PDB file of N, CA and C in Angstrom:
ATOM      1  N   UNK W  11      -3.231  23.790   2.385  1.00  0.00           N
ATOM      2  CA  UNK W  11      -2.563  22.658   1.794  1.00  0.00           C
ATOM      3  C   UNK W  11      -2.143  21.714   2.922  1.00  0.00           C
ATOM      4  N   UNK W  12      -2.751  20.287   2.579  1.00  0.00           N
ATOM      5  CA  UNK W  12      -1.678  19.461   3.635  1.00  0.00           C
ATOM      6  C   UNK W  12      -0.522  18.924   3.633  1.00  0.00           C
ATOM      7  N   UNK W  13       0.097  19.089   4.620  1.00  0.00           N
ATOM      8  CA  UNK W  13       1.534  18.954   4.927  1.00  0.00           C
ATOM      9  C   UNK W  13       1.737  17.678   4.213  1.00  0.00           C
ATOM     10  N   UNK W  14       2.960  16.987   3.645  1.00  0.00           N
ATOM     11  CA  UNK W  14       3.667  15.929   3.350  1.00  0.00           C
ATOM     12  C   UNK W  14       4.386  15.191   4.674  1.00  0.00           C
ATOM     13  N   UNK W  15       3.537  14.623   5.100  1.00  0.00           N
ATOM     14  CA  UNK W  15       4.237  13.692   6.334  1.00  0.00           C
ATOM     15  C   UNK W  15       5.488  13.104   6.199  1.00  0.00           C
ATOM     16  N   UNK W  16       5.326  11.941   5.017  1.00  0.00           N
ATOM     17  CA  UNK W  16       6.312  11.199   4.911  1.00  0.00           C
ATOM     18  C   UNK W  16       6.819  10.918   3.499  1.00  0.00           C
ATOM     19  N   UNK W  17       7.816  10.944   3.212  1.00  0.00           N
ATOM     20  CA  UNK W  17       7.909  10.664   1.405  1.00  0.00           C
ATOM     21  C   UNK W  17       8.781   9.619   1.444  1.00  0.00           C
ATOM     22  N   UNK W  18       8.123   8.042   0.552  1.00  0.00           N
ATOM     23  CA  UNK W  18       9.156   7.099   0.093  1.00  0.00           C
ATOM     24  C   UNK W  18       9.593   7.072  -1.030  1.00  0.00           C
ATOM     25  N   UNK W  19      10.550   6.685  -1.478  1.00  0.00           N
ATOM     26  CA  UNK W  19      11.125   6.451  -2.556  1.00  0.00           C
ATOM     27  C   UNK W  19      10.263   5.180  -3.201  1.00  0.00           C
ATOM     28  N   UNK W  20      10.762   4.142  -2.370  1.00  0.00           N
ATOM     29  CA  UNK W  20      10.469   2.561  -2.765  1.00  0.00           C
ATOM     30  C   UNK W  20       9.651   2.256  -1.225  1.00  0.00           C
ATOM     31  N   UNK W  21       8.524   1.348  -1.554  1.00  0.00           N
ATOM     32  CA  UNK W  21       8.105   0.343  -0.499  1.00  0.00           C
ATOM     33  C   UNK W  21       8.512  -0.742   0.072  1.00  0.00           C
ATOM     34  N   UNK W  22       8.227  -1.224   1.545  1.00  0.00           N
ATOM     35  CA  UNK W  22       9.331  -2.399   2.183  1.00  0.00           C
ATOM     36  C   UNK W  22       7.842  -3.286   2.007  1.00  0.00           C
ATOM     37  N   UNK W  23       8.049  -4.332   2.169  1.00  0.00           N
ATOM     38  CA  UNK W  23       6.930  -5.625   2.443  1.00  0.00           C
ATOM     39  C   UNK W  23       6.001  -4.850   3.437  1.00  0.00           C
ATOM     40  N   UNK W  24       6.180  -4.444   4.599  1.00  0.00           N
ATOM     41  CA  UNK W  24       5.046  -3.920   5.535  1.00  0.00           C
ATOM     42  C   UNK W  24       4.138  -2.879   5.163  1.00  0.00           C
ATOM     43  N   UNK W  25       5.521  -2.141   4.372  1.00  0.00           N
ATOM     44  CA  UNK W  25       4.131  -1.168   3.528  1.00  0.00           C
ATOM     45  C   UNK W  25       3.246  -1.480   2.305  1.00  0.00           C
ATOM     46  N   UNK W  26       3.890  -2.503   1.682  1.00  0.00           N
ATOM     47  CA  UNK W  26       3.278  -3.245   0.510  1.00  0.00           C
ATOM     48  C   UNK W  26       2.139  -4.011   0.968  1.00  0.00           C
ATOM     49  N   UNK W  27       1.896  -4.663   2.492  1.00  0.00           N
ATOM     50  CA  UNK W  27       0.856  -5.010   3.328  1.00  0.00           C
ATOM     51  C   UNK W  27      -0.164  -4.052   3.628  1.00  0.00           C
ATOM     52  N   UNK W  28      -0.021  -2.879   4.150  1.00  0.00           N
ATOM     53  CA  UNK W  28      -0.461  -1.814   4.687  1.00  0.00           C
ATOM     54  C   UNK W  28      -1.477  -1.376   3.416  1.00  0.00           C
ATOM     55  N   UNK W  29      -0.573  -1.341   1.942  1.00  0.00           N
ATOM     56  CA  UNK W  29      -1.547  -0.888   1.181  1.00  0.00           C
ATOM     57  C   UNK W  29      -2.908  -1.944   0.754  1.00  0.00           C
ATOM     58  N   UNK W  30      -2.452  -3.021   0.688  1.00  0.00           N
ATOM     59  CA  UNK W  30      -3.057  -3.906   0.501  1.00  0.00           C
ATOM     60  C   UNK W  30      -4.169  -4.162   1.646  1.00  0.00           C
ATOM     61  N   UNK W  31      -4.106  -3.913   2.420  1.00  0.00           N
ATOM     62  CA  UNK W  31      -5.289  -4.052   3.637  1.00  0.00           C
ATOM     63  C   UNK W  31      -5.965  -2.497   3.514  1.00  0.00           C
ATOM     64  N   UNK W  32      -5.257  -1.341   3.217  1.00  0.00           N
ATOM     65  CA  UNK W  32      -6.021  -0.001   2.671  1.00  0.00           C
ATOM     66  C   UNK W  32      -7.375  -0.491   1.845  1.00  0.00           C
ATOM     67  N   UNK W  33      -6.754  -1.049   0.501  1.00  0.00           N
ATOM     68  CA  UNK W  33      -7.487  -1.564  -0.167  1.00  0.00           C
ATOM     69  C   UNK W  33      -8.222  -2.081   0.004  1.00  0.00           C
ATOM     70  N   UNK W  34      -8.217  -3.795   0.870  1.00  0.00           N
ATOM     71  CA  UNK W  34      -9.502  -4.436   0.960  1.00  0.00           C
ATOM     72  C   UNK W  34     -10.408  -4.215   1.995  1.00  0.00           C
ATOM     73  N   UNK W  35     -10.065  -3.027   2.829  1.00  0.00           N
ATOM     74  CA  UNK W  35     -10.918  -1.695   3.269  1.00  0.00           C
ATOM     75  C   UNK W  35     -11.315  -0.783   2.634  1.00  0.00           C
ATOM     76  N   UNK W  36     -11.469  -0.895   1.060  1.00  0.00           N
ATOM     77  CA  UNK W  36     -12.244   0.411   0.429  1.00  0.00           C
ATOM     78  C   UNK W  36     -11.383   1.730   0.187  1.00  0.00           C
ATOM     79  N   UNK W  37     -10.244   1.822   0.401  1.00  0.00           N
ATOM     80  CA  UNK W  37      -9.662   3.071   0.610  1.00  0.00           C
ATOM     81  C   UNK W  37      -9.387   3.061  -1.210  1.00  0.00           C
ATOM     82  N   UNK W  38      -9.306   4.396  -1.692  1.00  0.00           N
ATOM     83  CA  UNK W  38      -9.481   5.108  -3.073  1.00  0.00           C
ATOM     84  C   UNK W  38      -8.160   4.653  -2.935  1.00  0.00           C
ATOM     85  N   UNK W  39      -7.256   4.536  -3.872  1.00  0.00           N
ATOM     86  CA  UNK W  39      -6.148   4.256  -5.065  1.00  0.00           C
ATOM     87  C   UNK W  39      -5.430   5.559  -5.001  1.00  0.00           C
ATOM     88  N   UNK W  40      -5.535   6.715  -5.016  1.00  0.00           N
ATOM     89  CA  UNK W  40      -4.580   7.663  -4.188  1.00  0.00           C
ATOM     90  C   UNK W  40      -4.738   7.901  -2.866  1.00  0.00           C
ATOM     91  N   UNK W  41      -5.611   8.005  -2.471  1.00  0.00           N
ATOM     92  CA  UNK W  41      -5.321   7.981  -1.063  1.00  0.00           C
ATOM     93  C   UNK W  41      -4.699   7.047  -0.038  1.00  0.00           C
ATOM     94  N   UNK W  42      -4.609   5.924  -0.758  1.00  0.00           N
ATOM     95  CA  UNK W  42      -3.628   4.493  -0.295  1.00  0.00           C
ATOM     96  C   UNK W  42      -2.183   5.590  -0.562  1.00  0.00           C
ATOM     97  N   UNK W  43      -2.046   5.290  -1.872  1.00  0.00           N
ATOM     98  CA  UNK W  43      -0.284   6.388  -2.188  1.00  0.00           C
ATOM     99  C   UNK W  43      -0.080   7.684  -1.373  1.00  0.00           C
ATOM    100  N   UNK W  44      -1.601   8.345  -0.649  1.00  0.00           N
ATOM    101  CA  UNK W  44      -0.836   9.819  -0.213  1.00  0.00           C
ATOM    102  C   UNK W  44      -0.214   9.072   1.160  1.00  0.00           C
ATOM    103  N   UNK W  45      -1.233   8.420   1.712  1.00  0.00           N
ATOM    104  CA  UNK W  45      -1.342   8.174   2.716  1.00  0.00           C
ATOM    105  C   UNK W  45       0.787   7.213   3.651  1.00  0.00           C
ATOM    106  N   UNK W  46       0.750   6.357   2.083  1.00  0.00           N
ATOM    107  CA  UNK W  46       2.297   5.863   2.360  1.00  0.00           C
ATOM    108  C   UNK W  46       2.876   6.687   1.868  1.00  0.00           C
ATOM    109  N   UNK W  47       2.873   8.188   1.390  1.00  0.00           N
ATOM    110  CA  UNK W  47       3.642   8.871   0.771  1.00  0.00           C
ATOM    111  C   UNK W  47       4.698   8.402  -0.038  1.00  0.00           C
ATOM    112  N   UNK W  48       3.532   8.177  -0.828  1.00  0.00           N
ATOM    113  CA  UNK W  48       4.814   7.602  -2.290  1.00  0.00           C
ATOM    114  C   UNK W  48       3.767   7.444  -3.399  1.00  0.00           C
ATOM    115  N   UNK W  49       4.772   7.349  -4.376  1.00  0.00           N
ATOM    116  CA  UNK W  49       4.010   7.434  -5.831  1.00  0.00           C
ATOM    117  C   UNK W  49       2.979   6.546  -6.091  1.00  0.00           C
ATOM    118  N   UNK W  50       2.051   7.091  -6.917  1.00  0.00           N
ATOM    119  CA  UNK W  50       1.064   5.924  -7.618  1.00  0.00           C
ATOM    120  C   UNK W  50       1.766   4.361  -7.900  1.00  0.00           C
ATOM    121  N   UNK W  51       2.861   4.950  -8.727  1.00  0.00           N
ATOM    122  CA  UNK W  51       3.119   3.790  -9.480  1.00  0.00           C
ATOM    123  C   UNK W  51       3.510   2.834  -8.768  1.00  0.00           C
ATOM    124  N   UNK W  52       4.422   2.726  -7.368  1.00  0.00           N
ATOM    125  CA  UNK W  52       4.737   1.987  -6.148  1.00  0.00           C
ATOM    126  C   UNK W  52       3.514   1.185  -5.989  1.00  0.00           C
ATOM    127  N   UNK W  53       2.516   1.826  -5.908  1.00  0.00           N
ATOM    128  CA  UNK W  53       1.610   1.170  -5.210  1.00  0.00           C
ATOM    129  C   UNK W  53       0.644   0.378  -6.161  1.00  0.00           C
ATOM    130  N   UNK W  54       0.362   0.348  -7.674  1.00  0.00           N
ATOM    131  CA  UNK W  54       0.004  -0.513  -8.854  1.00  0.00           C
ATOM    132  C   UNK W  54       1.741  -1.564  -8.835  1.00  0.00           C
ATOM    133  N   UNK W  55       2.838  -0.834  -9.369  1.00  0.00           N
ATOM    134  CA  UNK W  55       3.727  -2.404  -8.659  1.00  0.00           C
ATOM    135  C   UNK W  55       3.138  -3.034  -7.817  1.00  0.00           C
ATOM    136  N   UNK W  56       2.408  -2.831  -6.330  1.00  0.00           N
ATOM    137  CA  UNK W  56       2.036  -4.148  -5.622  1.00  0.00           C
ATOM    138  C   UNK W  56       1.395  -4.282  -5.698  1.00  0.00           C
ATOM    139  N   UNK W  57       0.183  -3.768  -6.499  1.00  0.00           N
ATOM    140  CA  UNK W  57      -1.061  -4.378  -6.563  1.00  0.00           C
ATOM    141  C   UNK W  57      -1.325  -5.640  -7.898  1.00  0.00           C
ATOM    142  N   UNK W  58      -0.529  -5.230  -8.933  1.00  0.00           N
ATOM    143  CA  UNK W  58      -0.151  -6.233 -10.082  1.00  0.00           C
ATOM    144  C   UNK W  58       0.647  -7.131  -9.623  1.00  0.00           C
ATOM    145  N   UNK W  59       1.210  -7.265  -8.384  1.00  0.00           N
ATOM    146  CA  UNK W  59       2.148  -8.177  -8.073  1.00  0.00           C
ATOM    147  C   UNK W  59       3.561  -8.189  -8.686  1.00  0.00           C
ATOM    148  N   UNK W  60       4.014  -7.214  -9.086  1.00  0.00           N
ATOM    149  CA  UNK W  60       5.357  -6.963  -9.974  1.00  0.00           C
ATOM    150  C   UNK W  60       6.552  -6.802  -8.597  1.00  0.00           C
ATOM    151  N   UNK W  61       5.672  -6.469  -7.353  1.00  0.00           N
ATOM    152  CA  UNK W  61       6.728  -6.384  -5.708  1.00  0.00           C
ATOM    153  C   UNK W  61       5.789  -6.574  -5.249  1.00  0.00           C
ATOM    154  N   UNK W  62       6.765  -7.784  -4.301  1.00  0.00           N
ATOM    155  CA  UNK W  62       5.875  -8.371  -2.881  1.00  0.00           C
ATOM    156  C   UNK W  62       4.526  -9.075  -3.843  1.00  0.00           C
ATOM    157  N   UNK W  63       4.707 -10.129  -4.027  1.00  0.00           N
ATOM    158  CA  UNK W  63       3.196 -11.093  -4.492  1.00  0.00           C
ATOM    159  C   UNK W  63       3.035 -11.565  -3.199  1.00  0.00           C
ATOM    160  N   UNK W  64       3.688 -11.561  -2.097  1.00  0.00           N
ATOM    161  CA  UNK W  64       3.212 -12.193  -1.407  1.00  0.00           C
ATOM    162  C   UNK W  64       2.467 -10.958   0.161  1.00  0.00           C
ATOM    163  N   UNK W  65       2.537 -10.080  -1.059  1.00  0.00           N
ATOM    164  CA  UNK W  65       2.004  -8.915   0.491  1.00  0.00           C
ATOM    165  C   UNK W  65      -0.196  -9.112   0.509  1.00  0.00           C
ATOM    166  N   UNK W  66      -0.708  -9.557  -0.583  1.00  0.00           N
ATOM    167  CA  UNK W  66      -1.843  -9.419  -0.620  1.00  0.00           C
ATOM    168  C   UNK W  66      -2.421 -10.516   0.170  1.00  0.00           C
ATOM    169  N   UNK W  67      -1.930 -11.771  -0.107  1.00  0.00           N
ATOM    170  CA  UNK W  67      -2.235 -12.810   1.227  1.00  0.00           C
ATOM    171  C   UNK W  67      -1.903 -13.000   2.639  1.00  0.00           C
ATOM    172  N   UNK W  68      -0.877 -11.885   3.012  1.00  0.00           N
ATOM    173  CA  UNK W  68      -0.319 -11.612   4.040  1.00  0.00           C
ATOM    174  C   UNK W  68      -1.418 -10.498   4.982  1.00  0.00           C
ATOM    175  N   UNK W  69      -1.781  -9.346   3.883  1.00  0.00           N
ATOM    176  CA  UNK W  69      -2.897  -8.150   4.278  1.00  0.00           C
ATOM    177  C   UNK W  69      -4.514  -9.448   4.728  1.00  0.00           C
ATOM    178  N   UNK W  70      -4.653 -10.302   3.670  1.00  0.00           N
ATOM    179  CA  UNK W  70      -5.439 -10.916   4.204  1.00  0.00           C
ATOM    180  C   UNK W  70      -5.616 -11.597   5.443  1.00  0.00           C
ATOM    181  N   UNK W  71      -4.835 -12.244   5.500  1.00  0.00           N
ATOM    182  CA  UNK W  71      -4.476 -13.135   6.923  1.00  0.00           C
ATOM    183  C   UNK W  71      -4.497 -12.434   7.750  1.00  0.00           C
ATOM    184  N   UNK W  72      -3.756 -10.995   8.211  1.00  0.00           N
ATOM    185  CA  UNK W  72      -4.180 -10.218   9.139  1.00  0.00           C
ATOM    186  C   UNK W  72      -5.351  -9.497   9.277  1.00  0.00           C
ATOM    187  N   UNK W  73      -6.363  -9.571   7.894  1.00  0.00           N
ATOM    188  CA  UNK W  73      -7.352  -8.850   8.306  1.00  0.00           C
ATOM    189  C   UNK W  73      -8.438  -9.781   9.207  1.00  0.00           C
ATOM    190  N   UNK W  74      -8.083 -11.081   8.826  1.00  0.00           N
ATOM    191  CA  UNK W  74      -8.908 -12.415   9.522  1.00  0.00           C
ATOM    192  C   UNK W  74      -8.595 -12.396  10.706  1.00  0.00           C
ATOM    193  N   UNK W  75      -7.794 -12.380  10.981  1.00  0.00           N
ATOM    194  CA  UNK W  75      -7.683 -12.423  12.973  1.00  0.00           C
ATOM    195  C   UNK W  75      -8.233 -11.287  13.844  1.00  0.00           C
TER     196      UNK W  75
END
């Protein structure tokens, strides 16, 4: 079994970035959540934009430079 690195409750903007650049790198939809250790549902909040609308244009912009 692998260890639980890190467990969040709630996501900050950097991690709401982090997943969002997971994503437009291909990374699977749980493995984005194991990976920030935190729930599915955290991580559909930022992807629907319900927290942080502004983390998906932010993941972009850094993936451009």
């Amino acid at each position: 079994m692998n260890p639980i690195l890190v467990e969040r409750v709630q996501l900050d903007f950097d991690a709401a970035v982090t997943a969002w650049v997971l994503k437009l790198q291909g990374a699977k939809f749980n493995i984005i959540a194991q990976t920030l250790g935190t729930n599915p549902m955290r991580i559909g909040e930022v992807f629907r934009g319900d927290k942080f609308p502004d983390a998906r244009a932010e993941a972009v912009r850094r993936l451009s430079h």
